């Protein structure tokens, strides 16, 4: 489905404006159309995809370059079509070796109906997980140039992945985010910062809105993260992993005990059908 240009522009403006508030908002990460519809019905204002959630749903590990660009964009189209909310995509390292390939990924993301995306400095290579800073910045600049050529305000997020890959180098992380900001990124993101002090330090060092990952590193509330300077909070793969955790627990109960008590906590069949057939966005 090709998104109507006026609708895409509306979503894009709404998403950009969410970053302008004094308090952080939660961008809820959906991994398929069904989870997107549930999040919309609960009243979330914007959605993002999750590379890990998609990879796990396909039976593959995340962060190993095992999910291709076409698969990611197909998943994004389904999520975009499921609700009227703005959707930003986790595009990992943009599925390209060159700056030109990065730009093409951003253009294709826009064609899929997305109004934002992230690009990270990770490589998917366990021996060399983080790109050199200059190369990473060049790729961010290429993504920015492609985003600015679009007929709507595409919100580009640049990610510094050091802490997510065990490189606890706050100085380098800040330097990378500052370079990404200079290259034109709209939002800055360093997943898995270790504590609130680190979040405050990063926020003081950059001028663009800061995205913080909930549930990894500093497990703080929306209010606490807002006070530290976060303007956007994402949950990453946590919702998808929570769903898998519930499924695994139910399957283990059946296998190990031969009982079915898990059914009591499951979404009722009728309600599940109703939620997939009705509208949302009102906190239902």
Protein backbone atom coordinates (compact mmCIF):
# COMPACT_ATOMS: atom_id res chain seq x y z
CA UNK A 1 0.00 0.00 0.00
CA UNK A 2 1.33 3.42 -0.99
CA UNK A 3 0.65 5.99 1.71
CA UNK A 4 -1.23 9.08 0.59
CA UNK A 5 1.27 11.99 0.39
CA UNK A 6 -0.96 14.28 2.47
CA UNK A 7 -1.34 11.59 5.12
CA UNK A 8 2.41 10.98 5.20
CA UNK A 9 3.06 14.70 5.55
CA UNK A 10 0.58 14.88 8.42
CA UNK A 11 2.24 11.99 10.20
CA UNK A 12 5.69 13.47 9.63
CA UNK A 13 4.77 16.85 11.11
CA UNK A 14 3.07 15.19 14.09
CA UNK A 15 6.15 13.09 14.77
CA UNK A 16 8.56 16.00 14.54
CA UNK A 17 6.43 18.09 16.90
CA UNK A 18 6.45 15.37 19.55
CA UNK A 19 10.15 16.09 20.06
CA UNK A 20 9.50 19.74 20.90
CA UNK A 21 7.82 19.24 24.28
CA UNK A 22 9.30 19.80 27.71
CA UNK A 23 8.58 16.19 28.69
CA UNK A 24 9.73 13.00 27.02
CA UNK A 25 7.26 10.97 25.01
CA UNK A 26 7.38 7.21 24.52
CA UNK A 27 7.71 5.95 20.98
CA UNK A 28 6.31 2.43 21.25
CA UNK A 29 8.15 -0.28 19.34
CA UNK A 30 5.90 -2.66 17.38
CA UNK A 31 7.16 -5.77 15.64
CA UNK A 32 4.14 -6.49 13.43
CA UNK A 33 0.79 -5.05 12.38
CA UNK A 34 -1.09 -6.66 15.26
CA UNK A 35 1.17 -5.25 17.95
CA UNK A 36 0.98 -1.86 16.20
CA UNK A 37 -2.83 -1.87 16.40
CA UNK A 38 -2.78 -2.72 20.10
CA UNK A 39 -0.32 0.07 20.86
CA UNK A 40 -2.45 2.54 18.88
CA UNK A 41 -5.56 1.49 20.82
CA UNK A 42 -3.72 2.09 24.09
CA UNK A 43 -3.16 5.70 23.14
CA UNK A 44 0.52 5.85 22.17
CA UNK A 45 1.20 8.80 19.88
CA UNK A 46 3.91 7.32 17.68
CA UNK A 47 5.39 3.96 16.78
CA UNK A 48 8.79 2.64 15.86
CA UNK A 49 9.84 -0.69 14.47
CA UNK A 50 12.35 -2.93 16.24
CA UNK A 51 15.09 -4.76 14.40
CA UNK A 52 15.45 -7.27 17.23
CA UNK A 53 11.70 -7.84 17.48
CA UNK A 54 11.50 -8.52 13.75
CA UNK A 55 14.57 -10.76 13.73
CA UNK A 56 13.28 -12.83 16.65
CA UNK A 57 9.87 -13.20 15.00
CA UNK A 58 11.67 -14.60 11.95
CA UNK A 59 13.65 -17.05 14.05
CA UNK A 60 16.96 -15.22 13.64
CA UNK A 61 19.33 -13.45 16.04
CA UNK A 62 19.53 -9.67 15.96
CA UNK A 63 22.58 -7.61 15.06
CA UNK A 64 24.17 -10.20 12.78
CA UNK A 65 23.09 -8.86 9.37
CA UNK A 66 20.67 -11.77 8.93
CA UNK A 67 17.60 -9.68 8.09
CA UNK A 68 17.66 -7.91 4.75
CA UNK A 69 16.47 -4.48 3.73
CA UNK A 70 13.51 -5.79 1.73
CA UNK A 71 12.27 -7.78 4.73
CA UNK A 72 12.64 -4.78 7.02
CA UNK A 73 10.75 -2.47 4.69
CA UNK A 74 7.99 -5.03 4.11
CA UNK A 75 7.53 -5.24 7.89
CA UNK A 76 7.53 -1.44 8.10
CA UNK A 77 4.83 -1.16 5.43
CA UNK A 78 2.59 -3.50 7.39
CA UNK A 79 3.07 -1.48 10.58
CA UNK A 80 2.47 1.82 8.76
CA UNK A 81 -0.73 0.49 7.20
CA UNK A 82 -2.08 -0.83 10.51
CA UNK A 83 -2.68 2.56 12.16
CA UNK A 84 -2.80 6.30 11.38
CA UNK A 85 0.17 6.94 13.69
CA UNK A 86 3.59 8.20 12.58
CA UNK A 87 6.11 5.38 12.30
CA UNK A 88 9.89 5.56 12.52
CA UNK A 89 12.01 2.58 11.56
CA UNK A 90 15.02 0.94 13.15
CA UNK A 91 17.13 0.63 10.01
CA UNK A 92 20.24 -0.65 11.80
CA UNK A 93 23.21 0.47 9.65
CA UNK A 94 20.93 1.10 6.65
CA UNK A 95 21.79 -2.22 4.97
CA UNK A 96 24.48 -0.69 2.80
CA UNK A 97 28.26 -0.55 2.62
CA UNK A 98 28.44 2.82 0.90
CA UNK A 99 27.10 6.29 1.60
CA UNK A 100 25.13 6.06 -1.64
CA UNK A 101 23.51 2.87 -0.42
CA UNK A 102 22.60 4.54 2.86
CA UNK A 103 20.86 7.34 0.97
CA UNK A 104 18.95 4.82 -1.15
CA UNK A 105 17.72 3.07 2.01
CA UNK A 106 16.35 6.36 3.35
CA UNK A 107 14.53 7.00 0.07
CA UNK A 108 13.04 3.51 0.13
CA UNK A 109 12.02 3.98 3.75
CA UNK A 110 10.05 7.07 2.78
CA UNK A 111 8.39 5.15 -0.06
CA UNK A 112 7.32 2.56 2.52
CA UNK A 113 5.38 5.26 4.39
CA UNK A 114 7.87 5.89 7.17
CA UNK A 115 8.34 9.41 8.52
CA UNK A 116 11.54 8.76 10.44
CA UNK A 117 14.35 6.28 10.82
CA UNK A 118 17.54 5.62 12.70
CA UNK A 119 21.02 4.89 11.41
CA UNK A 120 23.63 3.37 13.71
CA UNK A 121 27.40 3.06 13.69
CA UNK A 122 27.39 -0.70 14.31
CA UNK A 123 28.70 -3.07 11.66
CA UNK A 124 27.19 -6.48 12.50
CA UNK A 125 30.76 -7.86 12.58
CA UNK A 126 31.52 -9.27 16.05
CA UNK A 127 35.26 -8.72 15.55
CA UNK A 128 34.81 -5.04 14.67
CA UNK A 129 31.36 -4.07 15.98
CA UNK A 130 31.68 -0.27 15.70
CA UNK A 131 32.58 1.71 12.59
CA UNK A 132 35.36 4.31 12.70
CA UNK A 133 33.92 7.67 13.72
CA UNK A 134 34.72 9.45 10.46
CA UNK A 135 33.10 6.72 8.37
CA UNK A 136 30.03 6.65 10.62
CA UNK A 137 29.65 10.42 10.37
CA UNK A 138 29.93 10.34 6.58
CA UNK A 139 27.10 7.81 6.49
CA UNK A 140 24.94 9.96 8.77
CA UNK A 141 25.56 12.94 6.47
CA UNK A 142 24.43 10.87 3.47
CA UNK A 143 21.27 9.86 5.31
CA UNK A 144 20.59 13.48 6.25
CA UNK A 145 21.01 14.65 2.67
CA UNK A 146 18.55 12.03 1.44
CA UNK A 147 16.08 12.88 4.19
CA UNK A 148 16.22 16.61 3.44
CA UNK A 149 15.40 15.95 -0.22
CA UNK A 150 12.04 14.39 0.74
CA UNK A 151 8.80 16.42 0.44
CA UNK A 152 8.08 16.12 4.17
CA UNK A 153 10.07 16.52 7.42
CA UNK A 154 11.68 13.10 7.80
CA UNK A 155 13.08 12.76 11.34
CA UNK A 156 16.52 11.16 11.23
CA UNK A 157 17.99 9.65 14.39
CA UNK A 158 21.72 8.93 14.60
CA UNK A 159 22.84 6.23 17.02
CA UNK A 160 26.19 5.68 18.75
CA UNK A 161 26.25 2.01 19.73
CA UNK A 162 29.34 1.81 21.98
CA UNK A 163 27.59 0.85 25.21
CA UNK A 164 25.29 -1.65 23.51
CA UNK A 165 28.38 -3.57 22.38
CA UNK A 166 30.28 -3.41 25.67
CA UNK A 167 32.45 -0.41 24.83
CA UNK A 168 31.91 1.75 27.91
CA UNK A 169 33.56 4.83 26.46
CA UNK A 170 31.38 7.82 27.28
CA UNK A 171 33.87 10.35 25.89
CA UNK A 172 33.93 8.66 22.48
CA UNK A 173 30.16 8.21 22.53
CA UNK A 174 29.65 11.93 23.13
CA UNK A 175 32.17 12.85 20.42
CA UNK A 176 30.31 10.65 17.95
CA UNK A 177 26.93 12.13 18.85
CA UNK A 178 28.35 15.63 18.48
CA UNK A 179 29.70 14.73 15.05
CA UNK A 180 26.34 13.25 14.06
CA UNK A 181 24.63 16.44 15.23
CA UNK A 182 27.03 18.52 13.17
CA UNK A 183 26.21 16.30 10.17
CA UNK A 184 22.55 17.25 10.54
CA UNK A 185 20.86 14.46 12.52
CA UNK A 186 17.54 15.50 14.09
CA UNK A 187 17.67 13.19 17.12
CA UNK A 188 20.64 11.62 18.92
CA UNK A 189 20.66 8.21 20.59
CA UNK A 190 23.18 6.20 22.58
CA UNK A 191 21.49 2.95 23.62
CA UNK A 192 22.27 1.32 26.98
CA UNK A 193 23.80 4.30 28.77
CA UNK A 194 24.67 2.91 32.21
CA UNK A 195 22.92 5.34 34.55
CA UNK A 196 21.10 8.65 34.94
CA UNK A 197 24.35 10.58 35.37
CA UNK A 198 25.52 9.36 31.97
CA UNK A 199 22.23 10.46 30.42
CA UNK A 200 22.61 13.91 32.00
CA UNK A 201 26.20 14.16 30.77
CA UNK A 202 25.24 13.27 27.21
CA UNK A 203 22.29 15.65 27.24
CA UNK A 204 24.49 18.53 28.41
CA UNK A 205 26.93 17.86 25.56
CA UNK A 206 24.49 17.92 22.64
CA UNK A 207 21.91 20.35 21.34
CA UNK A 208 19.45 18.06 19.54
CA UNK A 209 16.71 15.98 21.21
CA UNK A 210 18.01 12.90 22.99
CA UNK A 211 16.40 9.46 22.70
CA UNK A 212 16.90 7.09 25.64
CA UNK A 213 16.34 3.34 25.67
CA UNK A 214 14.08 2.21 28.50
CA UNK A 215 14.75 -0.96 30.42
CA UNK A 216 18.43 -1.20 29.46
CA UNK A 217 21.04 0.55 31.57
CA UNK A 218 19.18 3.12 33.64
CA UNK A 219 15.79 1.54 34.43
CA UNK A 220 14.05 4.78 35.29
CA UNK A 221 10.52 6.12 34.82
CA UNK A 222 9.34 8.48 32.11
CA UNK A 223 9.37 11.33 34.63
CA UNK A 224 12.91 10.56 35.77
CA UNK A 225 14.23 10.28 32.22
CA UNK A 226 12.49 13.52 31.28
CA UNK A 227 14.16 15.27 34.20
CA UNK A 228 17.51 13.99 32.95
CA UNK A 229 16.87 15.61 29.58
CA UNK A 230 15.46 12.81 27.45
CA UNK A 231 12.92 13.97 24.90
CA UNK A 232 12.05 10.58 23.47
CA UNK A 233 12.02 7.14 25.09
CA UNK A 234 11.95 3.93 23.10
CA UNK A 235 11.44 0.44 24.46
CA UNK A 236 13.43 -1.31 21.74
CA UNK A 237 12.69 -5.01 21.63
CA UNK A 238 11.30 -5.12 25.19
CA UNK A 239 7.63 -5.45 24.19
CA UNK A 240 8.49 -8.20 21.71
CA UNK A 241 10.63 -10.00 24.27
CA UNK A 242 7.86 -9.67 26.86
CA UNK A 243 5.49 -11.38 24.42
CA UNK A 244 8.04 -14.14 23.79
CA UNK A 245 8.57 -14.49 27.53
CA UNK A 246 4.86 -15.02 28.09
CA UNK A 247 4.71 -17.55 25.28
CA UNK A 248 7.75 -19.42 26.57
CA UNK A 249 6.36 -19.54 30.09
CA UNK A 250 3.06 -20.93 28.81
CA UNK A 251 4.79 -23.58 26.70
CA UNK A 252 7.02 -24.61 29.62
CA UNK A 253 3.96 -24.99 31.84
CA UNK A 254 2.37 -27.37 29.35
CA UNK A 255 5.58 -29.31 28.75
CA UNK A 256 6.72 -29.59 32.37
CA UNK A 257 3.42 -29.77 34.28
CA UNK A 258 0.79 -30.78 31.75
CA UNK A 259 -1.43 -27.91 32.91
CA UNK A 260 -3.00 -24.95 31.13
CA UNK A 261 -3.33 -22.25 33.79
CA UNK A 262 -1.68 -19.78 31.42
CA UNK A 263 -4.96 -19.54 29.51
CA UNK A 264 -6.44 -17.49 32.37
CA UNK A 265 -4.03 -14.65 31.60
CA UNK A 266 -4.33 -14.86 27.83
CA UNK A 267 -6.22 -12.28 25.79
CA UNK A 268 -9.70 -13.65 25.24
CA UNK A 269 -10.41 -14.85 21.69
CA UNK A 270 -13.34 -12.49 21.24
CA UNK A 271 -11.41 -9.48 22.54
CA UNK A 272 -8.44 -10.31 20.31
CA UNK A 273 -10.69 -10.40 17.26
CA UNK A 274 -12.43 -7.20 18.29
CA UNK A 275 -9.18 -5.33 18.81
CA UNK A 276 -7.95 -6.32 15.37
CA UNK A 277 -11.15 -5.16 13.72
CA UNK A 278 -11.86 -1.89 15.53
CA UNK A 279 -10.27 1.54 15.68
CA UNK A 280 -8.12 2.85 18.46
CA UNK A 281 -6.09 5.73 19.75
CA UNK A 282 -8.42 6.53 22.65
CA UNK A 283 -6.78 4.54 25.39
CA UNK A 284 -9.26 1.67 25.00
